[in-house]
CHARMM-style PDB file with segment names, atoms N, HN, CA, C and O in Angstrom:
ATOM      1  N   MET     1       1.249  -1.090  -0.164  1.00  0.00      PROA
ATOM      2  CA  MET     1      -0.297   0.159   0.140  1.00  0.00      PROA
ATOM      3  C   MET     1       1.152   0.908  -0.178  1.00  0.00      PROA
ATOM      4  O   MET     1       2.297   0.488  -0.012  1.00  0.00      PROA
ATOM      5  N   LYS     2       0.660   2.202  -0.710  1.00  0.00      PROA
ATOM      6  HN  LYS     2      -0.271   2.543  -0.845  1.00  0.00      PROA
ATOM      7  CA  LYS     2       1.766   3.425  -1.161  1.00  0.00      PROA
ATOM      8  C   LYS     2       0.419   4.149  -0.173  1.00  0.00      PROA
ATOM      9  O   LYS     2      -0.799   4.082  -0.008  1.00  0.00      PROA
ATOM     10  N   PRO     3       1.704   4.889   0.328  1.00  0.00      PROA
ATOM     11  CA  PRO     3       1.949   6.302   1.333  1.00  0.00      PROA
ATOM     12  C   PRO     3       0.267   7.254   0.741  1.00  0.00      PROA
ATOM     13  O   PRO     3      -0.572   7.642   1.554  1.00  0.00      PROA
ATOM     14  N   ALA     4       0.149   7.423  -0.599  1.00  0.00      PROA
ATOM     15  HN  ALA     4       0.831   7.108  -1.260  1.00  0.00      PROA
ATOM     16  CA  ALA     4      -0.887   8.098  -0.961  1.00  0.00      PROA
ATOM     17  C   ALA     4      -1.963   7.398  -1.711  1.00  0.00      PROA
ATOM     18  O   ALA     4      -2.895   8.031  -2.206  1.00  0.00      PROA
ATOM     19  N   GLU     5      -1.867   6.229  -1.797  1.00  0.00      PROA
ATOM     20  HN  GLU     5      -1.110   5.715  -1.395  1.00  0.00      PROA
ATOM     21  CA  GLU     5      -3.840   5.137  -0.809  1.00  0.00      PROA
ATOM     22  C   GLU     5      -3.442   5.612   0.176  1.00  0.00      PROA
ATOM     23  O   GLU     5      -3.739   6.804   0.108  1.00  0.00      PROA
ATOM     24  N   VAL     6      -2.916   5.411   1.120  1.00  0.00      PROA
ATOM     25  HN  VAL     6      -2.675   4.442   1.176  1.00  0.00      PROA
ATOM     26  CA  VAL     6      -3.347   5.063   2.352  1.00  0.00      PROA
ATOM     27  C   VAL     6      -3.773   6.635   3.152  1.00  0.00      PROA
ATOM     28  O   VAL     6      -4.237   6.695   4.291  1.00  0.00      PROA
ATOM     29  N   ARG     7      -3.369   8.376   1.869  1.00  0.00      PROA
ATOM     30  HN  ARG     7      -2.993   8.328   0.944  1.00  0.00      PROA
ATOM     31  CA  ARG     7      -3.931   9.486   3.226  1.00  0.00      PROA
ATOM     32  C   ARG     7      -4.884   9.316   2.185  1.00  0.00      PROA
ATOM     33  O   ARG     7      -5.406   8.336   2.716  1.00  0.00      PROA
ATOM     34  N   GLU     8      -5.476   9.446   1.245  1.00  0.00      PROA
ATOM     35  HN  GLU     8      -5.052  10.243   0.814  1.00  0.00      PROA
ATOM     36  CA  GLU     8      -6.985   8.591   0.781  1.00  0.00      PROA
ATOM     37  C   GLU     8      -8.289   8.178   1.595  1.00  0.00      PROA
ATOM     38  O   GLU     8      -9.410   8.562   1.263  1.00  0.00      PROA
ATOM     39  N   LEU     9      -7.994   7.214   2.882  1.00  0.00      PROA
ATOM     40  HN  LEU     9      -7.083   6.901   3.151  1.00  0.00      PROA
ATOM     41  CA  LEU     9      -9.195   6.909   3.811  1.00  0.00      PROA
ATOM     42  C   LEU     9      -8.803   8.126   4.444  1.00  0.00      PROA
ATOM     43  O   LEU     9      -8.034   9.087   4.475  1.00  0.00      PROA
ATOM     44  N   SER    10      -9.802   7.514   4.938  1.00  0.00      PROA
ATOM     45  HN  SER    10     -10.427   6.734   4.912  1.00  0.00      PROA
ATOM     46  CA  SER    10     -10.696   8.034   6.103  1.00  0.00      PROA
ATOM     47  C   SER    10      -9.550   7.817   6.931  1.00  0.00      PROA
ATOM     48  O   SER    10      -8.457   7.361   6.596  1.00  0.00      PROA
ATOM     49  N   THR    11     -10.093   8.356   8.499  1.00  0.00      PROA
ATOM     50  HN  THR    11     -10.981   8.727   8.771  1.00  0.00      PROA
ATOM     51  CA  THR    11      -9.546   7.529   9.442  1.00  0.00      PROA
ATOM     52  C   THR    11     -10.307   7.058  10.220  1.00  0.00      PROA
ATOM     53  O   THR    11      -9.989   7.335  11.376  1.00  0.00      PROA
ATOM     54  N   ASP    12     -11.423   6.300  10.109  1.00  0.00      PROA
ATOM     55  HN  ASP    12     -11.681   6.075   9.170  1.00  0.00      PROA
ATOM     56  CA  ASP    12     -12.218   5.321  11.318  1.00  0.00      PROA
ATOM     57  C   ASP    12     -11.689   4.475  10.239  1.00  0.00      PROA
ATOM     58  O   ASP    12     -10.978   3.635  10.788  1.00  0.00      PROA
ATOM     59  N   GLU    13     -11.697   4.189   8.249  1.00  0.00      PROA
ATOM     60  HN  GLU    13     -12.275   4.872   7.802  1.00  0.00      PROA
ATOM     61  CA  GLU    13     -11.091   2.593   7.671  1.00  0.00      PROA
ATOM     62  C   GLU    13     -10.056   2.316   8.306  1.00  0.00      PROA
ATOM     63  O   GLU    13      -9.726   1.136   8.423  1.00  0.00      PROA
ATOM     64  N   LEU    14      -9.009   3.735   9.081  1.00  0.00      PROA
ATOM     65  HN  LEU    14      -9.277   4.694   8.986  1.00  0.00      PROA
ATOM     66  CA  LEU    14      -7.338   3.773   8.782  1.00  0.00      PROA
ATOM     67  C   LEU    14      -7.336   2.844  10.285  1.00  0.00      PROA
ATOM     68  O   LEU    14      -6.270   2.457  10.764  1.00  0.00      PROA
ATOM     69  N   ARG    15      -7.815   2.738  10.520  1.00  0.00      PROA
ATOM     70  HN  ARG    15      -8.681   3.052  10.131  1.00  0.00      PROA
ATOM     71  CA  ARG    15      -8.238   2.512  12.259  1.00  0.00      PROA
ATOM     72  C   ARG    15      -8.577   0.829  11.784  1.00  0.00      PROA
ATOM     73  O   ARG    15      -7.898  -0.131  12.150  1.00  0.00      PROA
ATOM     74  N   GLY    16      -9.528   0.773  11.083  1.00  0.00      PROA
ATOM     75  HN  GLY    16     -10.080   1.553  10.786  1.00  0.00      PROA
ATOM     76  CA  GLY    16      -9.726  -0.577  10.822  1.00  0.00      PROA
ATOM     77  C   GLY    16      -9.016  -1.092  10.003  1.00  0.00      PROA
ATOM     78  O   GLY    16      -8.642  -2.153  10.503  1.00  0.00      PROA
ATOM     79  N   ARG    17      -8.241  -0.879   8.195  1.00  0.00      PROA
ATOM     80  HN  ARG    17      -8.545  -0.018   7.788  1.00  0.00      PROA
ATOM     81  CA  ARG    17      -7.825  -1.631   8.428  1.00  0.00      PROA
ATOM     82  C   ARG    17      -5.963  -1.630   9.451  1.00  0.00      PROA
ATOM     83  O   ARG    17      -5.077  -2.469   9.292  1.00  0.00      PROA
ATOM     84  N   GLU    18      -5.944  -1.073   9.890  1.00  0.00      PROA
ATOM     85  HN  GLU    18      -6.664  -0.391  10.019  1.00  0.00      PROA
ATOM     86  CA  GLU    18      -5.044  -0.976  10.713  1.00  0.00      PROA
ATOM     87  C   GLU    18      -4.643  -2.235  12.091  1.00  0.00      PROA
ATOM     88  O   GLU    18      -3.547  -2.549  12.556  1.00  0.00      PROA
ATOM     89  N   LYS    19      -5.956  -2.692  12.416  1.00  0.00      PROA
ATOM     90  HN  LYS    19      -6.846  -2.437  12.039  1.00  0.00      PROA
ATOM     91  CA  LYS    19      -6.924  -3.857  13.025  1.00  0.00      PROA
ATOM     92  C   LYS    19      -6.679  -4.705  12.506  1.00  0.00      PROA
ATOM     93  O   LYS    19      -6.355  -5.648  13.227  1.00  0.00      PROA
ATOM     94  N   GLU    20      -6.656  -5.015  10.635  1.00  0.00      PROA
ATOM     95  HN  GLU    20      -6.919  -4.248  10.049  1.00  0.00      PROA
ATOM     96  CA  GLU    20      -6.396  -6.312   9.894  1.00  0.00      PROA
ATOM     97  C   GLU    20      -5.050  -6.997   9.803  1.00  0.00      PROA
ATOM     98  O   GLU    20      -4.581  -8.132   9.885  1.00  0.00      PROA
ATOM     99  N   LEU    21      -4.694  -5.862   9.613  1.00  0.00      PROA
ATOM    100  HN  LEU    21      -5.076  -4.939   9.547  1.00  0.00      PROA
ATOM    101  CA  LEU    21      -3.079  -6.069  10.409  1.00  0.00      PROA
ATOM    102  C   LEU    21      -2.632  -6.292  11.037  1.00  0.00      PROA
ATOM    103  O   LEU    21      -1.666  -7.039  10.881  1.00  0.00      PROA
ATOM    104  N   ASP    22      -2.921  -5.909  11.992  1.00  0.00      PROA
ATOM    105  HN  ASP    22      -3.706  -5.302  12.118  1.00  0.00      PROA
ATOM    106  CA  ASP    22      -2.611  -6.721  13.502  1.00  0.00      PROA
ATOM    107  C   ASP    22      -2.814  -8.136  13.698  1.00  0.00      PROA
ATOM    108  O   ASP    22      -2.022  -9.015  14.037  1.00  0.00      PROA
ATOM    109  N   ASP    23      -4.040  -8.172  13.414  1.00  0.00      PROA
ATOM    110  HN  ASP    23      -4.684  -7.458  13.139  1.00  0.00      PROA
ATOM    111  CA  ASP    23      -4.589  -9.747  13.498  1.00  0.00      PROA
ATOM    112  C   ASP    23      -4.091 -10.230  12.301  1.00  0.00      PROA
ATOM    113  O   ASP    23      -4.768 -11.209  11.989  1.00  0.00      PROA
ATOM    114  N   GLN    24      -3.037  -9.959  11.302  1.00  0.00      PROA
ATOM    115  HN  GLN    24      -2.487  -9.163  11.556  1.00  0.00      PROA
ATOM    116  CA  GLN    24      -2.832 -10.577  10.193  1.00  0.00      PROA
ATOM    117  C   GLN    24      -1.567 -10.918  10.889  1.00  0.00      PROA
ATOM    118  O   GLN    24      -1.294 -12.103  11.078  1.00  0.00      PROA
ATOM    119  N   LEU    25      -0.766  -9.963  11.287  1.00  0.00      PROA
ATOM    120  HN  LEU    25      -0.988  -9.000  11.134  1.00  0.00      PROA
ATOM    121  CA  LEU    25       0.408  -9.874  11.100  1.00  0.00      PROA
ATOM    122  C   LEU    25       0.338 -11.132  12.731  1.00  0.00      PROA
ATOM    123  O   LEU    25       1.400 -11.753  12.747  1.00  0.00      PROA
ATOM    124  N   PHE    26      -0.390 -11.470  13.680  1.00  0.00      PROA
ATOM    125  HN  PHE    26      -1.253 -10.966  13.667  1.00  0.00      PROA
ATOM    126  CA  PHE    26      -0.753 -12.349  15.049  1.00  0.00      PROA
ATOM    127  C   PHE    26      -0.441 -13.655  14.560  1.00  0.00      PROA
ATOM    128  O   PHE    26       0.062 -14.547  15.243  1.00  0.00      PROA
ATOM    129  N   ARG    27      -0.928 -13.783  12.693  1.00  0.00      PROA
ATOM    130  HN  ARG    27      -1.336 -13.058  12.138  1.00  0.00      PROA
ATOM    131  CA  ARG    27      -1.179 -15.593  12.714  1.00  0.00      PROA
ATOM    132  C   ARG    27      -0.002 -15.329  11.927  1.00  0.00      PROA
ATOM    133  O   ARG    27       0.898 -16.137  12.152  1.00  0.00      PROA
ATOM    134  N   LEU    28       0.284 -14.385  11.016  1.00  0.00      PROA
ATOM    135  HN  LEU    28      -0.448 -13.729  10.834  1.00  0.00      PROA
ATOM    136  CA  LEU    28       1.082 -15.112  10.541  1.00  0.00      PROA
ATOM    137  C   LEU    28       2.408 -15.596  11.777  1.00  0.00      PROA
ATOM    138  O   LEU    28       2.917 -16.716  11.824  1.00  0.00      PROA
ATOM    139  N   ARG    29       2.767 -14.376  12.731  1.00  0.00      PROA
ATOM    140  HN  ARG    29       2.354 -13.466  12.693  1.00  0.00      PROA
ATOM    141  CA  ARG    29       4.228 -15.012  13.483  1.00  0.00      PROA
ATOM    142  C   ARG    29       3.611 -16.281  14.595  1.00  0.00      PROA
ATOM    143  O   ARG    29       4.235 -17.064  15.311  1.00  0.00      PROA
ATOM    144  N   ILE    30       2.039 -16.084  14.372  1.00  0.00      PROA
ATOM    145  HN  ILE    30       1.532 -15.448  13.790  1.00  0.00      PROA
ATOM    146  CA  ILE    30       1.833 -17.856  14.593  1.00  0.00      PROA
ATOM    147  C   ILE    30       2.365 -19.058  13.612  1.00  0.00      PROA
ATOM    148  O   ILE    30       2.873 -20.128  13.950  1.00  0.00      PROA
ATOM    149  N   GLN    31       2.091 -18.554  12.285  1.00  0.00      PROA
ATOM    150  HN  GLN    31       1.679 -17.686  12.011  1.00  0.00      PROA
ATOM    151  CA  GLN    31       2.521 -19.202  11.633  1.00  0.00      PROA
ATOM    152  C   GLN    31       4.256 -19.982  11.255  1.00  0.00      PROA
ATOM    153  O   GLN    31       4.759 -20.953  10.690  1.00  0.00      PROA
ATOM    154  N   LYS    32       4.625 -18.736  12.036  1.00  0.00      PROA
ATOM    155  HN  LYS    32       4.216 -17.947  12.495  1.00  0.00      PROA
ATOM    156  CA  LYS    32       6.030 -18.293  11.924  1.00  0.00      PROA
ATOM    157  C   LYS    32       7.063 -19.527  12.767  1.00  0.00      PROA
ATOM    158  O   LYS    32       7.856 -20.388  12.388  1.00  0.00      PROA
ATOM    159  N   SER    33       6.613 -19.119  13.912  1.00  0.00      PROA
ATOM    160  HN  SER    33       5.968 -18.420  14.221  1.00  0.00      PROA
ATOM    161  CA  SER    33       6.877 -20.609  15.332  1.00  0.00      PROA
ATOM    162  C   SER    33       6.253 -21.868  15.179  1.00  0.00      PROA
ATOM    163  O   SER    33       6.585 -22.889  15.780  1.00  0.00      PROA
ATOM    164  N   MET    34       5.351 -21.767  14.368  1.00  0.00      PROA
ATOM    165  HN  MET    34       5.081 -20.937  13.879  1.00  0.00      PROA
ATOM    166  CA  MET    34       4.969 -23.786  14.024  1.00  0.00      PROA
ATOM    167  C   MET    34       6.179 -23.725  12.877  1.00  0.00      PROA
ATOM    168  O   MET    34       6.099 -24.756  12.209  1.00  0.00      PROA
ATOM    169  N   GLY    35       6.735 -23.293  12.641  1.00  0.00      PROA
ATOM    170  HN  GLY    35       6.800 -22.455  13.183  1.00  0.00      PROA
ATOM    171  CA  GLY    35       7.800 -23.480  11.172  1.00  0.00      PROA
ATOM    172  C   GLY    35       6.428 -23.690   9.297  1.00  0.00      PROA
ATOM    173  O   GLY    35       6.763 -23.773   8.115  1.00  0.00      PROA
ATOM    174  N   GLN    36       5.535 -23.693   9.701  1.00  0.00      PROA
ATOM    175  HN  GLN    36       5.263 -23.626  10.661  1.00  0.00      PROA
ATOM    176  CA  GLN    36       4.586 -23.994   8.925  1.00  0.00      PROA
ATOM    177  C   GLN    36       4.843 -22.515   7.131  1.00  0.00      PROA
ATOM    178  O   GLN    36       4.809 -22.745   5.922  1.00  0.00      PROA
ATOM    179  N   LEU    37       5.057 -21.227   7.885  1.00  0.00      PROA
ATOM    180  HN  LEU    37       5.085 -21.040   8.867  1.00  0.00      PROA
ATOM    181  CA  LEU    37       5.372 -19.718   7.368  1.00  0.00      PROA
ATOM    182  C   LEU    37       5.608 -20.137   6.080  1.00  0.00      PROA
ATOM    183  O   LEU    37       6.491 -20.991   6.160  1.00  0.00      PROA
ATOM    184  N   GLU    38       5.242 -19.964   4.804  1.00  0.00      PROA
ATOM    185  HN  GLU    38       4.525 -19.269   4.739  1.00  0.00      PROA
ATOM    186  CA  GLU    38       5.158 -19.979   3.101  1.00  0.00      PROA
ATOM    187  C   GLU    38       5.955 -18.520   1.683  1.00  0.00      PROA
ATOM    188  O   GLU    38       6.500 -18.425   0.583  1.00  0.00      PROA
ATOM    189  N   ALA    39       5.337 -17.567   3.081  1.00  0.00      PROA
ATOM    190  HN  ALA    39       4.895 -17.645   3.975  1.00  0.00      PROA
ATOM    191  CA  ALA    39       5.483 -16.217   2.515  1.00  0.00      PROA
ATOM    192  C   ALA    39       6.445 -15.041   3.917  1.00  0.00      PROA
ATOM    193  O   ALA    39       5.965 -14.348   4.814  1.00  0.00      PROA
ATOM    194  N   PRO    40       8.031 -15.311   3.472  1.00  0.00      PROA
ATOM    195  CA  PRO    40       8.221 -13.916   5.272  1.00  0.00      PROA
ATOM    196  C   PRO    40       8.292 -12.925   4.514  1.00  0.00      PROA
ATOM    197  O   PRO    40       8.441 -11.858   5.109  1.00  0.00      PROA
ATOM    198  N   ALA    41       8.230 -12.866   3.186  1.00  0.00      PROA
ATOM    199  HN  ALA    41       8.108 -13.733   2.703  1.00  0.00      PROA
ATOM    200  CA  ALA    41       8.254 -10.976   2.792  1.00  0.00      PROA
ATOM    201  C   ALA    41       7.542 -10.196   3.697  1.00  0.00      PROA
ATOM    202  O   ALA    41       7.745  -9.061   4.128  1.00  0.00      PROA
ATOM    203  N   LYS    42       5.839 -11.796   4.100  1.00  0.00      PROA
ATOM    204  HN  LYS    42       5.674 -12.718   3.750  1.00  0.00      PROA
ATOM    205  CA  LYS    42       4.614 -11.170   3.879  1.00  0.00      PROA
ATOM    206  C   LYS    42       4.838  -9.930   4.653  1.00  0.00      PROA
ATOM    207  O   LYS    42       4.544  -8.736   4.578  1.00  0.00      PROA
ATOM    208  N   VAL    43       5.802 -11.123   5.803  1.00  0.00      PROA
ATOM    209  HN  VAL    43       6.041 -12.093   5.864  1.00  0.00      PROA
ATOM    210  CA  VAL    43       6.092 -10.595   7.258  1.00  0.00      PROA
ATOM    211  C   VAL    43       5.854  -8.903   7.115  1.00  0.00      PROA
ATOM    212  O   VAL    43       4.980  -8.201   7.624  1.00  0.00      PROA
ATOM    213  N   VAL    44       6.957  -8.549   6.239  1.00  0.00      PROA
ATOM    214  HN  VAL    44       7.667  -9.119   5.825  1.00  0.00      PROA
ATOM    215  CA  VAL    44       7.701  -6.698   5.951  1.00  0.00      PROA
ATOM    216  C   VAL    44       7.341  -6.312   5.134  1.00  0.00      PROA
ATOM    217  O   VAL    44       7.700  -5.253   4.620  1.00  0.00      PROA
ATOM    218  N   THR    45       6.288  -7.254   4.649  1.00  0.00      PROA
ATOM    219  HN  THR    45       5.997  -8.115   5.067  1.00  0.00      PROA
ATOM    220  CA  THR    45       5.270  -5.448   4.262  1.00  0.00      PROA
ATOM    221  C   THR    45       3.834  -5.232   4.461  1.00  0.00      PROA
ATOM    222  O   THR    45       3.066  -4.431   3.929  1.00  0.00      PROA
ATOM    223  N   LEU    46       3.534  -6.715   5.925  1.00  0.00      PROA
ATOM    224  HN  LEU    46       4.158  -7.366   6.357  1.00  0.00      PROA
ATOM    225  CA  LEU    46       2.559  -5.881   6.249  1.00  0.00      PROA
ATOM    226  C   LEU    46       3.193  -4.955   7.403  1.00  0.00      PROA
ATOM    227  O   LEU    46       2.633  -3.896   7.688  1.00  0.00      PROA
ATOM    228  N   ARG    47       4.478  -5.402   8.127  1.00  0.00      PROA
ATOM    229  HN  ARG    47       4.932  -6.263   7.896  1.00  0.00      PROA
ATOM    230  CA  ARG    47       4.650  -4.971   8.848  1.00  0.00      PROA
ATOM    231  C   ARG    47       4.572  -3.378   8.564  1.00  0.00      PROA
ATOM    232  O   ARG    47       4.037  -2.559   9.311  1.00  0.00      PROA
ATOM    233  N   ARG    48       5.414  -3.022   6.948  1.00  0.00      PROA
ATOM    234  HN  ARG    48       5.848  -3.688   6.341  1.00  0.00      PROA
ATOM    235  CA  ARG    48       5.148  -0.900   6.665  1.00  0.00      PROA
ATOM    236  C   ARG    48       4.063  -0.747   6.314  1.00  0.00      PROA
ATOM    237  O   ARG    48       3.711   0.421   6.147  1.00  0.00      PROA
ATOM    238  N   ASP    49       3.217  -1.683   6.091  1.00  0.00      PROA
ATOM    239  HN  ASP    49       3.504  -2.632   6.226  1.00  0.00      PROA
ATOM    240  CA  ASP    49       2.475  -1.321   5.341  1.00  0.00      PROA
ATOM    241  C   ASP    49       1.522  -0.480   7.280  1.00  0.00      PROA
ATOM    242  O   ASP    49       1.599   0.734   7.466  1.00  0.00      PROA
ATOM    243  N   ARG    50       0.919  -1.242   8.162  1.00  0.00      PROA
ATOM    244  HN  ARG    50       0.857  -2.229   8.011  1.00  0.00      PROA
ATOM    245  CA  ARG    50       0.526  -0.752   9.453  1.00  0.00      PROA
ATOM    246  C   ARG    50       1.805   0.333   9.608  1.00  0.00      PROA
ATOM    247  O   ARG    50       1.414   1.499   9.670  1.00  0.00      PROA
ATOM    248  N   ALA    51       3.393   0.141   9.689  1.00  0.00      PROA
ATOM    249  HN  ALA    51       3.711  -0.806   9.638  1.00  0.00      PROA
ATOM    250  CA  ALA    51       3.971   1.730  10.304  1.00  0.00      PROA
ATOM    251  C   ALA    51       3.199   3.158   9.506  1.00  0.00      PROA
ATOM    252  O   ALA    51       2.588   4.117   9.978  1.00  0.00      PROA
ATOM    253  N   ARG    52       3.556   2.774   8.102  1.00  0.00      PROA
ATOM    254  HN  ARG    52       4.053   1.995   7.718  1.00  0.00      PROA
ATOM    255  CA  ARG    52       2.179   3.952   7.678  1.00  0.00      PROA
ATOM    256  C   ARG    52       1.231   4.497   7.815  1.00  0.00      PROA
ATOM    257  O   ARG    52       1.098   5.697   8.053  1.00  0.00      PROA
ATOM    258  N   ILE    53       0.445   3.723   7.690  1.00  0.00      PROA
ATOM    259  HN  ILE    53       0.553   2.748   7.496  1.00  0.00      PROA
ATOM    260  CA  ILE    53      -1.341   3.965   8.563  1.00  0.00      PROA
ATOM    261  C   ILE    53      -0.901   4.413   9.633  1.00  0.00      PROA
ATOM    262  O   ILE    53      -1.484   5.466   9.887  1.00  0.00      PROA
ATOM    263  N   LYS    54       0.431   3.937  11.013  1.00  0.00      PROA
ATOM    264  HN  LYS    54       0.905   3.081  10.807  1.00  0.00      PROA
ATOM    265  CA  LYS    54       0.700   4.839  11.926  1.00  0.00      PROA
ATOM    266  C   LYS    54       0.709   6.026  11.873  1.00  0.00      PROA
ATOM    267  O   LYS    54       0.115   6.711  12.705  1.00  0.00      PROA
ATOM    268  N   THR    55       1.817   6.840  10.249  1.00  0.00      PROA
ATOM    269  HN  THR    55       2.300   6.284   9.573  1.00  0.00      PROA
ATOM    270  CA  THR    55       2.243   7.094  10.809  1.00  0.00      PROA
ATOM    271  C   THR    55       0.998   8.776  10.675  1.00  0.00      PROA
ATOM    272  O   THR    55       0.810   9.788  11.349  1.00  0.00      PROA
ATOM    273  N   ILE    56       0.468   8.196   9.426  1.00  0.00      PROA
ATOM    274  HN  ILE    56       0.621   7.373   8.878  1.00  0.00      PROA
ATOM    275  CA  ILE    56      -0.209   9.375   9.114  1.00  0.00      PROA
ATOM    276  C   ILE    56      -1.734   9.483  10.417  1.00  0.00      PROA
ATOM    277  O   ILE    56      -2.304  10.569  10.514  1.00  0.00      PROA
ATOM    278  N   LEU    57      -1.988   8.850  10.876  1.00  0.00      PROA
ATOM    279  HN  LEU    57      -1.525   7.967  10.797  1.00  0.00      PROA
ATOM    280  CA  LEU    57      -2.627   8.653  11.569  1.00  0.00      PROA
ATOM    281  C   LEU    57      -2.474   9.367  12.496  1.00  0.00      PROA
ATOM    282  O   LEU    57      -3.354  10.227  12.510  1.00  0.00      PROA
ATOM    283  N   ARG    58      -1.568   9.479  13.557  1.00  0.00      PROA
ATOM    284  HN  ARG    58      -0.852   8.781  13.545  1.00  0.00      PROA
ATOM    285  CA  ARG    58      -0.390  10.003  13.974  1.00  0.00      PROA
ATOM    286  C   ARG    58      -0.363  11.839  13.801  1.00  0.00      PROA
ATOM    287  O   ARG    58      -0.349  12.638  14.737  1.00  0.00      PROA
ATOM    288  N   GLU    59      -0.363  12.167  12.304  1.00  0.00      PROA
ATOM    289  HN  GLU    59      -0.375  11.517  11.544  1.00  0.00      PROA
ATOM    290  CA  GLU    59       0.207  12.989  11.286  1.00  0.00      PROA
ATOM    291  C   GLU    59      -1.604  13.915  11.756  1.00  0.00      PROA
ATOM    292  O   GLU    59      -1.939  14.855  12.478  1.00  0.00      PROA
ATOM    293  N   ARG    60      -2.283  12.964  10.859  1.00  0.00      PROA
ATOM    294  HN  ARG    60      -2.011  12.201  10.273  1.00  0.00      PROA
ATOM    295  CA  ARG    60      -4.593  13.947  11.549  1.00  0.00      PROA
ATOM    296  C   ARG    60      -4.404  14.260  12.741  1.00  0.00      PROA
ATOM    297  O   ARG    60      -4.773  15.418  12.938  1.00  0.00      PROA
ATOM    298  N   ASP    61      -3.782  13.507  14.112  1.00  0.00      PROA
ATOM    299  HN  ASP    61      -3.482  12.566  13.952  1.00  0.00      PROA
ATOM    300  CA  ASP    61      -4.116  14.258  14.886  1.00  0.00      PROA
ATOM    301  C   ASP    61      -3.174  15.200  16.207  1.00  0.00      PROA
ATOM    302  O   ASP    61      -3.263  15.682  17.336  1.00  0.00      PROA
ATOM    303  N   ILE    62      -2.608  15.071  15.474  1.00  0.00      PROA
ATOM    304  HN  ILE    62      -2.536  14.680  14.557  1.00  0.00      PROA
ATOM    305  CA  ILE    62      -1.424  16.731  15.543  1.00  0.00      PROA
ATOM    306  C   ILE    62      -2.079  17.091  15.143  1.00  0.00      PROA
ATOM    307  O   ILE    62      -2.815  17.849  15.775  1.00  0.00      PROA
ATOM    308  N   GLN    63      -2.336  16.783  13.613  1.00  0.00      PROA
ATOM    309  HN  GLN    63      -1.738  16.167  13.100  1.00  0.00      PROA
ATOM    310  CA  GLN    63      -2.895  19.149  13.605  1.00  0.00      PROA
ATOM    311  C   GLN    63      -4.367  19.030  13.818  1.00  0.00      PROA
ATOM    312  O   GLN    63      -5.124  19.840  13.282  1.00  0.00      PROA
ATOM    313  N   ARG    64      -4.955  17.758  14.811  1.00  0.00      PROA
ATOM    314  HN  ARG    64      -4.340  17.100  15.246  1.00  0.00      PROA
ATOM    315  CA  ARG    64      -6.531  19.507  15.159  1.00  0.00      PROA
ATOM    316  C   ARG    64      -5.324  19.532  16.370  1.00  0.00      PROA
ATOM    317  OT1 ARG    64      -5.359  20.384  17.259  1.00  0.00      PROA
TER     318      ARG     64
END
């Protein structure tokens, strides 16, 4: 997800997306611990997407 795409979303949509990413990361960490993780690069991608979302949410909080 690119930063421009994230900025287009509303704050509520961003918070929902953040929760979805947290859930997906949790599942991937469990898979990794069990040795069943098939796409280790997906963890990195999800972490970066979550960081982008958190950054933009923080920027919006500061602007208020």
